[in-house]
Amino acid sequence: MTLAERTDVRPGVAPPAPRPRRRTAVARPWLLLTPALLVMGGLLLYPLVRVLVLSLQDFGLRELVSGRTKWVGLDNYGELLGSADLWATVLPNTVVFAVVAVVLTVVLGTLVALLLARLTPLVRGLVTTAIMVAWAMPAVTGTYVWVFVFAPVDGIAVQALDALGLVDAATANPFAGRISFYAVAALNVVHHGFPFVALTVLAGLLTIPRELTEAAIMDGASAWRRFWSLTFPMLRPVFAVVTVLSTIWDFKVFTQIYLMPGGDGVNRNVLTLGTWSYVESFAQNRYGLGAAIAVLLTAMLLVVTMAYLRLLFREEEL
Amino acid sequence: MRAAAKGLGVTGVLVFTLFPVYLMIVTALNGEANAGSRTLWPDEWTFRNFAYVVTEGGFGRYLTNSLVVALATVLAGALLALLAAVAVARFRFRFRTSVLVMVLIIQMVPVEALVIPLFIQARTFQMLDSLFGLVVVYLAFSLPFAIWTLRGFVAAVPVELEEAAYLDGASWGRMFRSVLLPLVAPGLVATSVFSFIVAWNEFIFALTFMSDDQNYTVAVGLRRFFGQHATDWGAVMAASTLITIPVMVFFVIAQKRLTDGLVAGAVKG
């Protein structure tokens, strides 16, 4: 482990590749790469092309069975972009949820990292293990537990809010309303997502020379001031990477939404691009329209990914 | 920071992270007649829910399916990723950067975009309802992260060590086993844990590909305990506990390796 630690601790930054050695066999790297490239090409790249093609077809149950193709040009996109659902419901749900979840995840993760950095090794190990447990909780089971907590009538959260006089437990259903539905989803996603931010930022914090912090304290800088004038500028690349990665993950959250009551398309008010695409395809058998929605989601993610790549390229020579 | 503030912070983090886990386990062990009752401390403790889900609930079968799929994904993934990582870390060749950029980009692809075409493909090749079909898909999902992470570990092994092995007359295969493999082992642990979790937790593909409930994985099998009108929460939480514990054990064992792997690869598990 020391090897990886010694080289560089910034996320996404691997040590520079060694100088090339003379090789007579040009084929060897390709021989080593072929199996992995075949799997990724066949199961990730080809389907991406295929989904683009599908989005230009009217592909339903009949086409699925017969294997025939029926081209419709941009009709699916016309229907998608002309849909009131997209602009009033699905896009706001997807984007606002992602933004809120990312902000909460990064802020909480950073606060926890700052706390961890100040703890004794023993306590830090204890808290880190607890964080790991939250991280390790599978999306499926994590979602069911939060659904259980917020279950109508006798869920613990609903009972507690009733005791505080905020809701009436007999009638309250957190999953019916759009905002309360996403509040529960955000809690779930932040619980699962902040450990990554906390541990990555902590790794960055430990690289800041102790003398710098001590000098700032000697100069009488407050904790707030120290964070914005010292820690944040030094860890800017770390914050950039955790933010972009969190954005990508929170944009494409699927399982957590789909498994909540109504999230599987029953309650159309809480659809996201991801669940909408899935429901159109596999519940309505409209694979063409589902593909068009998936292409829109992919295009949005591509924009975020480009930001990620630019960050990486700025910092290292691949 | 004052000690009181620290104590408050530590308590807050512990409660927030562990409360759902605590609730899951307590509900699974709750023996009270009304399984839906929401108590923080049951009057009666029992393993009845666990016995029920494994024997009558068919969950034993799902556990076996998930274990087979996850182990196959881990083994195949470790092999393919290591070969690819050696290629990109040790050789300079045309399109090397293109390969690396592609590896980075394809981890961003949303599964919703892949599930539609892959479902149609799997249907054509009659790979639906097959555990092998799932393994192949999960392999593709875990490879980009594994290659990206292992690349850092391989590059960190000094070339001089390899050259010394050659000078001593070792073959490439011998050098690989005796020099490279032990030094990248921590990276292999990190990527194996990651691949295991991908395969163990995956939901959408297992849901879409598997129609015969004999072939369900744990993530999909859980839905069985949700009734039309009432949910057997005791059973759901017992099954959830059985799914979660192996992953948590892995995480805690591999904690150090995993965070180092993350730092090298910067990708969430």
XYZ file of C-alpha atoms in Angstrom:
587
model
C 0.000 0.000 0.000
C 2.882 2.302 0.715
C 3.654 2.416 -2.979
C 0.348 3.965 -3.903
C 0.390 6.267 -0.915
C 3.835 7.559 -1.547
C 3.220 8.584 -5.105
C 0.219 10.863 -4.776
C -2.915 11.032 -2.715
C -5.052 13.278 -4.848
C -8.035 11.343 -6.184
C -7.962 10.605 -9.859
C -4.283 11.270 -9.977
C -2.187 8.220 -10.627
C 1.572 8.297 -10.604
C 3.168 9.169 -13.922
C 3.748 6.246 -16.211
C 7.332 5.031 -16.332
C 9.440 5.924 -19.290
C 8.723 3.652 -22.245
C 11.012 0.719 -22.709
C 12.019 -0.440 -26.112
C 9.695 -3.188 -27.208
C 10.039 -5.281 -30.272
C 6.537 -6.648 -30.015
C 4.027 -3.886 -30.711
C 1.233 -6.433 -30.416
C 1.793 -7.288 -26.773
C -0.172 -4.412 -25.190
C -3.064 -5.055 -27.550
C -2.952 -8.749 -26.715
C -3.264 -7.877 -23.042
C -6.032 -5.369 -23.696
C -8.147 -7.444 -26.066
C -10.243 -9.429 -23.560
C -11.175 -6.327 -21.537
C -11.831 -4.262 -24.657
C -14.053 -6.971 -26.119
C -16.190 -7.132 -22.973
C -16.447 -3.350 -22.610
C -16.960 -2.780 -26.327
C -19.642 -5.431 -26.627
C -21.524 -4.603 -23.452
C -21.001 -0.884 -22.974
C -20.085 0.789 -26.261
C -22.157 -1.233 -28.704
C -25.342 -0.914 -26.592
C -24.767 2.847 -26.461
C -24.815 2.970 -30.256
C -27.763 0.608 -30.275
C -29.783 2.788 -27.894
C -29.162 5.753 -30.173
C -30.446 3.726 -33.139
C -33.434 2.471 -31.137
C -34.403 6.025 -30.277
C -34.997 6.594 -34.011
C -37.339 3.620 -34.284
C -40.842 2.758 -33.255
C -39.780 -0.309 -31.305
C -42.562 -2.042 -29.411
C -43.592 -5.549 -28.484
C -44.263 -6.459 -32.135
C -40.769 -5.403 -33.214
C -39.258 -7.173 -30.217
C -40.898 -10.452 -31.221
C -40.496 -10.204 -34.996
C -37.116 -8.482 -35.050
C -38.369 -6.078 -37.725
C -37.386 -2.439 -37.678
C -39.637 0.534 -38.192
C -37.839 3.842 -38.619
C -39.592 6.963 -37.446
C -36.797 9.521 -37.588
C -36.952 12.017 -34.764
C -40.565 11.267 -33.810
C -39.616 9.907 -30.391
C -37.624 13.045 -29.633
C -40.519 15.175 -30.870
C -42.860 13.396 -28.485
C -40.323 13.591 -25.652
C -39.519 17.286 -26.026
C -43.175 18.150 -26.631
C -44.280 16.348 -23.498
C -45.542 18.486 -20.651
C -44.388 15.743 -18.264
C -40.770 16.339 -19.242
C -40.688 20.067 -18.525
C -43.090 20.222 -15.599
C -42.171 17.046 -13.766
C -39.353 14.815 -14.920
C -36.594 17.323 -15.664
C -37.171 19.392 -12.490
C -37.305 16.196 -10.426
C -34.041 14.919 -11.919
C -32.071 18.166 -11.869
C -33.279 19.747 -8.627
C -32.917 16.465 -6.779
C -29.380 15.968 -8.114
C -28.303 19.507 -7.210
C -29.759 19.356 -3.697
C -28.350 15.875 -3.060
C -24.880 16.883 -4.296
C -24.749 20.037 -2.165
C -25.881 18.139 0.941
C -23.498 15.239 0.256
C -20.441 17.431 -0.307
C -21.140 19.790 2.608
C -21.845 16.966 5.069
C -18.915 14.920 3.756
C -16.544 17.873 4.153
C -17.763 18.661 7.683
C -17.276 15.026 8.685
C -13.799 14.995 7.111
C -12.815 18.114 9.091
C -14.125 16.431 12.241
C -12.270 13.181 11.503
C -8.989 15.049 10.976
C -9.215 16.410 14.537
C -9.934 13.118 16.279
C -7.520 10.812 18.039
C -6.591 7.770 15.915
C -8.740 5.457 18.041
C -11.926 7.525 17.800
C -11.225 8.276 14.153
C -10.986 4.556 13.430
C -14.300 3.998 15.185
C -16.111 6.755 13.277
C -14.505 5.705 9.984
C -15.828 2.187 10.476
C -19.334 3.549 11.110
C -19.067 5.625 7.938
C -17.928 2.559 6.016
C -20.987 0.704 7.281
C -23.270 3.422 5.850
C -21.370 3.287 2.591
C -21.495 -0.497 2.437
C -25.262 -0.627 2.858
C -26.589 -1.809 -0.516
C -28.886 0.649 -2.292
C -31.708 -1.890 -2.239
C -31.666 -2.602 1.493
C -30.836 1.005 2.393
C -33.891 2.154 0.474
C -36.166 -0.381 2.149
C -34.984 0.697 5.594
C -35.721 4.377 4.875
C -39.103 3.408 3.416
C -39.729 1.506 6.658
C -38.715 4.533 8.745
C -41.098 6.827 6.849
C -43.925 4.312 6.362
C -47.365 5.928 6.655
C -49.324 5.588 9.916
C -46.850 3.688 12.095
C -43.402 4.472 10.669
C -40.986 5.734 13.303
C -40.414 9.076 11.562
C -44.114 9.659 10.993
C -44.828 8.807 14.641
C -42.064 11.145 15.810
C -43.318 14.005 13.629
C -46.822 13.357 14.940
C -45.562 13.571 18.517
C -44.021 16.954 17.650
C -47.364 18.030 16.253
C -46.002 18.531 12.727
C -48.117 15.920 10.933
C -51.123 13.753 11.646
C -49.851 10.179 11.652
C -53.253 8.789 10.695
C -53.279 10.561 7.344
C -49.646 11.442 6.622
C -48.013 9.693 3.665
C -44.519 11.026 2.948
C -44.411 9.183 -0.371
C -47.512 10.812 -1.829
C -46.172 14.369 -2.086
C -43.436 15.248 -4.542
C -41.302 17.229 -2.112
C -41.619 14.842 0.814
C -40.924 11.888 -1.525
C -37.679 13.503 -2.636
C -36.792 14.567 0.895
C -36.768 10.886 1.891
C -34.846 10.001 -1.291
C -32.274 12.721 -0.529
C -31.824 11.442 3.016
C -31.205 7.965 1.597
C -28.788 9.142 -1.092
C -26.843 11.446 1.250
C -26.560 8.677 3.871
C -25.079 6.399 1.225
C -23.003 9.025 -0.601
C -21.348 11.237 2.019
C -18.820 8.574 3.177
C -17.016 8.749 -0.161
C -16.686 12.530 0.110
C -15.663 12.392 3.778
C -12.914 9.804 3.253
C -11.575 11.400 0.059
C -11.460 14.876 1.584
C -9.881 13.411 4.736
C -7.145 11.844 2.598
C -6.563 15.303 1.132
C -6.580 17.034 4.525
C -3.857 14.743 5.799
C -1.555 15.964 3.019
C -1.692 19.598 4.202
C 1.516 20.277 6.143
C 0.821 20.702 9.848
C 3.063 23.790 9.938
C 0.716 25.698 7.637
C -2.273 25.087 9.894
C -0.266 25.931 12.984
C 0.991 29.166 11.427
C -2.571 30.159 10.567
C -3.675 29.461 14.137
C -0.731 31.533 15.453
C -1.863 34.376 13.219
C -5.234 34.172 14.929
C -7.228 32.927 11.938
C -10.642 31.553 12.842
C -11.644 28.028 11.784
C -13.935 29.514 9.106
C -11.133 31.703 7.788
C -8.628 28.827 7.863
C -10.975 26.671 5.797
C -11.603 29.242 3.053
C -8.096 30.722 2.909
C -5.997 27.613 3.431
C -7.791 24.282 3.245
C -10.172 24.968 0.371
C -7.615 26.453 -2.056
C -5.165 23.641 -1.365
C -7.793 20.938 -1.823
C -9.588 22.576 -4.726
C -8.867 19.612 -7.072
C -10.202 17.167 -4.452
C -13.403 19.170 -4.027
C -13.785 19.471 -7.782
C -13.517 15.731 -8.302
C -15.859 14.708 -5.464
C -18.411 17.278 -6.633
C -18.355 16.186 -10.253
C -18.477 12.492 -9.352
C -21.330 13.059 -6.900
C -23.183 14.994 -9.591
C -22.824 12.125 -12.038
C -24.017 9.581 -9.452
C -26.948 11.643 -8.227
C -28.146 12.367 -11.758
C -28.498 8.693 -12.484
C -29.868 7.467 -9.165
C -32.299 4.741 -10.152
C -32.733 1.961 -7.613
C -33.350 4.340 -4.709
C -36.205 6.089 -6.566
C -37.654 3.021 -8.270
C -38.003 1.043 -5.035
C -39.791 3.779 -3.097
C -43.596 3.567 -3.012
C -44.874 5.024 -6.300
C -41.351 5.452 -7.649
C -41.784 2.621 -10.152
C -44.056 4.745 -12.342
C -47.261 4.380 -10.338
C -46.957 7.993 -9.182
C -46.038 9.941 -12.300
C -45.311 13.048 -10.225
C -42.087 11.547 -8.941
C -40.655 10.184 -12.213
C -37.027 10.944 -13.063
C -35.406 10.597 -16.482
C -34.051 7.215 -15.418
C -37.241 5.711 -14.038
C -39.319 7.240 -16.857
C -37.080 5.635 -19.476
C -37.345 2.277 -17.717
C -41.114 2.435 -17.245
C -41.770 3.473 -20.866
C -39.619 0.577 -22.065
C -40.481 -2.310 -19.817
C -43.962 -1.456 -18.533
C -45.353 0.200 -21.677
C -43.201 -1.766 -24.155
C -42.296 1.500 -25.893
C -38.584 0.794 -26.210
C -38.062 3.516 -28.828
C -39.382 6.305 -26.609
C -37.602 4.812 -23.602
C -34.370 4.870 -25.613
C -34.892 8.530 -26.537
C -35.282 9.406 -22.831
C -32.157 7.387 -22.052
C -30.245 9.270 -24.769
C -31.290 12.591 -23.236
C -30.072 11.442 -19.810
C -26.802 10.178 -21.308
C -26.239 13.472 -23.128
C -26.685 15.401 -19.895
C -24.255 13.094 -18.108
C -21.774 13.456 -20.942
C -21.640 17.205 -20.325
C -20.841 16.589 -16.638
C -18.323 13.905 -17.589
C -16.527 16.331 -19.891
C -16.072 18.631 -16.912
C -14.597 15.688 -15.001
C -12.203 14.818 -17.810
C -11.039 18.403 -18.156
C -10.219 18.409 -14.453
C -8.194 15.226 -14.777
C -6.375 16.361 -17.873
C -5.449 19.653 -16.306
C -3.709 17.811 -13.492
C -1.911 14.968 -15.104
C -0.543 13.712 -18.310
C -2.419 10.505 -18.994
C -12.387 22.574 18.322
C -13.725 22.164 21.831
C -14.126 18.684 23.246
C -17.892 19.096 23.683
C -18.371 20.065 20.041
C -16.230 17.116 18.978
C -18.244 14.736 21.144
C -21.474 16.089 19.704
C -20.163 15.718 16.169
C -18.972 12.164 16.743
C -22.302 11.204 18.323
C -24.228 12.791 15.460
C -22.233 10.964 12.800
C -22.511 7.630 14.623
C -26.284 7.962 15.040
C -26.885 9.066 11.433
C -24.731 6.337 9.916
C -25.737 3.456 12.186
C -29.419 4.129 12.901
C -30.787 2.515 9.711
C -28.545 -0.511 10.241
C -29.637 -0.806 13.858
C -33.286 -0.547 12.885
C -32.863 -3.181 10.182
C -31.295 -5.714 12.548
C -33.683 -5.003 15.438
C -36.724 -5.386 13.199
C -35.318 -8.632 11.795
C -34.922 -9.991 15.338
C -38.285 -8.716 16.522
C -40.466 -11.645 17.580
C -43.628 -9.755 18.403
C -46.772 -10.987 16.715
C -47.324 -7.864 14.661
C -44.198 -7.843 12.497
C -45.078 -4.377 11.298
C -44.891 -2.807 14.739
C -42.195 -0.172 14.894
C -40.334 -0.679 18.128
C -36.819 0.459 18.845
C -36.420 -2.309 21.430
C -38.530 -5.445 20.959
C -39.960 -7.346 23.939
C -39.216 -10.654 22.332
C -36.051 -11.522 20.416
C -36.003 -14.377 17.910
C -34.339 -15.697 14.767
C -37.720 -16.805 13.428
C -37.681 -14.245 10.609
C -34.289 -15.453 9.431
C -35.402 -19.084 9.476
C -38.546 -18.136 7.562
C -36.839 -16.213 4.742
C -34.154 -18.844 4.180
C -36.383 -21.925 4.238
C -39.901 -20.932 3.189
C -39.132 -17.591 1.589
C -36.744 -19.171 -0.915
C -34.023 -16.738 0.072
C -31.374 -19.449 0.431
C -31.616 -19.994 -3.300
C -31.182 -16.267 -4.006
C -28.152 -16.113 -1.731
C -26.558 -18.981 -3.666
C -27.334 -17.320 -7.012
C -25.847 -14.017 -5.879
C -22.756 -15.710 -4.481
C -22.122 -17.600 -7.735
C -22.620 -14.485 -9.852
C -20.474 -12.287 -7.596
C -17.553 -14.736 -7.326
C -17.511 -15.374 -11.077
C -17.521 -11.618 -11.701
C -14.669 -11.073 -9.228
C -12.435 -13.810 -10.667
C -12.955 -12.930 -14.333
C -12.742 -9.223 -13.564
C -9.460 -9.470 -11.652
C -7.823 -11.376 -14.501
C -9.021 -9.161 -17.357
C -8.427 -5.913 -15.486
C -4.900 -6.868 -14.452
C -3.914 -7.727 -18.018
C -5.365 -4.460 -19.310
C -3.781 -2.455 -16.480
C -0.339 -3.877 -17.285
C -0.868 -2.906 -20.924
C -1.725 0.738 -20.213
C 0.737 1.218 -17.354
C 3.758 -0.529 -18.834
C 3.582 0.037 -22.569
C 3.522 3.141 -24.688
C 1.497 2.483 -27.789
C -0.699 4.274 -30.295
C -4.193 5.039 -28.990
C -3.079 4.408 -25.416
C -4.587 7.728 -24.325
C -7.729 7.001 -26.333
C -8.150 3.702 -24.501
C -7.757 5.436 -21.134
C -10.218 8.185 -22.011
C -12.707 5.583 -23.218
C -12.352 3.675 -19.943
C -13.091 6.893 -18.051
C -16.041 7.906 -20.179
C -17.847 4.599 -20.175
C -18.073 4.496 -16.406
C -20.358 7.487 -16.653
C -22.864 5.749 -18.898
C -26.173 5.377 -17.058
C -27.413 1.808 -16.754
C -30.817 2.954 -17.998
C -29.226 3.559 -21.392
C -27.715 0.064 -21.453
C -30.560 -1.974 -20.039
C -32.831 -1.480 -23.074
C -30.420 -2.629 -25.826
C -28.856 -5.325 -23.639
C -32.279 -6.725 -22.805
C -33.094 -6.981 -26.525
C -29.685 -8.523 -27.234
C -29.968 -10.999 -24.379
C -33.427 -11.962 -25.583
C -32.084 -12.599 -29.088
C -29.225 -14.742 -27.784
C -31.567 -16.486 -25.320
C -29.478 -15.266 -22.407
C -32.393 -14.039 -20.346
C -32.919 -15.949 -17.116
C -29.287 -17.059 -17.131
C -26.801 -16.353 -14.363
C -24.035 -16.326 -16.971
C -25.736 -13.439 -18.752
C -25.653 -11.417 -15.538
C -21.982 -12.241 -14.926
C -21.029 -10.916 -18.361
C -22.925 -7.672 -17.791
C -21.493 -7.139 -14.286
C -18.022 -7.874 -15.618
C -18.417 -5.017 -18.082
C -19.633 -2.707 -15.296
C -16.749 -3.439 -12.972
C -13.918 -3.449 -15.535
C -13.467 0.309 -16.116
C -13.002 1.033 -12.399
C -10.778 -2.006 -11.957
C -8.532 -1.102 -14.887
C -8.307 2.536 -13.833
C -7.419 1.628 -10.256
C -4.990 -1.191 -11.037
C -3.214 1.005 -13.549
C -2.081 3.196 -10.671
C -0.838 0.194 -8.690
C 1.045 -1.331 -11.620
C 2.657 1.995 -12.512
C 3.831 2.346 -8.905
C 5.877 -0.866 -9.126
C 9.401 0.234 -10.077
C 10.373 -0.970 -13.535
C 13.838 -1.663 -12.128
C 12.409 -4.512 -10.066
C 11.077 -6.133 -13.212
C 14.300 -5.590 -15.081
C 16.272 -7.096 -12.230
C 14.070 -10.184 -12.478
C 14.756 -10.406 -16.210
C 18.485 -10.054 -15.627
C 18.259 -12.890 -13.135
C 16.887 -14.983 -15.967
C 13.231 -15.000 -15.017
C 10.652 -15.442 -17.744
C 7.862 -12.903 -18.207
C 5.413 -15.249 -16.532
C 7.788 -15.842 -13.621
C 8.401 -12.112 -13.210
C 4.644 -11.528 -13.265
C 4.026 -14.066 -10.488
C 6.985 -13.236 -8.275
C 7.430 -9.489 -8.702
C 4.363 -7.785 -10.080
C 1.564 -9.831 -8.522
C 2.603 -9.483 -4.847
C 3.073 -5.735 -5.262
C -0.270 -5.075 -6.927
C -2.119 -7.461 -4.581
C -3.559 -4.581 -2.488
C -4.978 -3.092 -5.678
C -6.472 -6.450 -6.597
C -8.132 -6.620 -3.187
C -9.642 -3.167 -3.705
C -10.957 -3.933 -7.170
C -12.221 -7.373 -6.135
C -14.221 -5.870 -3.288
C -15.605 -3.322 -5.713
C -16.548 -5.976 -8.315
C -18.137 -8.147 -5.637
C -20.284 -5.242 -4.483
C -21.303 -4.334 -8.039
C -22.494 -7.876 -8.655
C -24.013 -8.394 -5.208
C -25.987 -5.129 -5.131
C -27.023 -4.737 -8.768
C -30.747 -4.400 -9.165
C -31.983 -3.196 -12.578
C -30.435 -5.897 -14.744
C -31.320 -8.668 -12.329
C -34.880 -7.334 -12.288
C -35.115 -7.088 -16.062
C -33.286 -10.258 -17.098
C -34.657 -12.743 -14.565
C -38.261 -13.818 -14.869
C -38.135 -17.271 -13.239
C -37.925 -16.680 -9.498
C -35.491 -19.611 -9.201
C -32.926 -17.331 -10.851
C -33.437 -14.217 -8.726
C -30.464 -12.636 -7.044
C -30.791 -11.279 -3.503
C -31.486 -7.700 -4.616
C -34.520 -8.780 -6.636
C -35.574 -11.624 -4.346
C -36.263 -9.123 -1.560
C -39.347 -7.883 -3.379
C -41.077 -11.199 -2.692
C -41.785 -10.124 0.871
C -43.785 -7.119 -0.207
C -47.429 -8.100 -0.306
C -50.178 -6.509 -2.330
C -51.672 -4.923 0.786
C -49.344 -5.610 3.680
C -45.591 -5.970 3.901
C -43.924 -8.562 6.114
C -41.343 -6.127 7.474
C -39.818 -8.760 9.756
C -39.036 -10.896 6.707
C -37.878 -7.924 4.604
C -35.450 -6.822 7.303
C -34.179 -10.350 8.007
C -33.449 -10.804 4.295
C -31.947 -7.303 4.115
C -29.655 -8.160 7.008
C -28.509 -11.311 5.205
C -27.728 -9.232 2.104
C -25.985 -6.423 3.941
C -23.769 -8.294 6.395
C -21.419 -9.916 3.811
C -20.885 -6.575 2.082
C -20.195 -4.831 5.374
C -17.729 -7.495 6.467
C -15.918 -7.053 3.140
C -15.887 -3.288 3.473
C -14.540 -3.273 6.984
C -11.869 -5.875 6.202
C -10.814 -4.071 3.047
C -11.293 -0.589 4.493
C -7.709 0.568 4.113
C -7.215 -1.063 0.751
C -10.471 0.336 -0.513
C -9.781 3.945 0.403
C -6.305 3.680 -1.088
C -7.817 2.171 -4.212
C -10.254 5.053 -4.302
C -7.543 7.574 -3.985
C -5.800 5.873 -6.891
C -8.947 5.518 -8.942
C -11.324 8.147 -7.571
C -14.477 6.160 -8.153
C -17.196 5.301 -5.665
C -18.141 1.714 -4.877
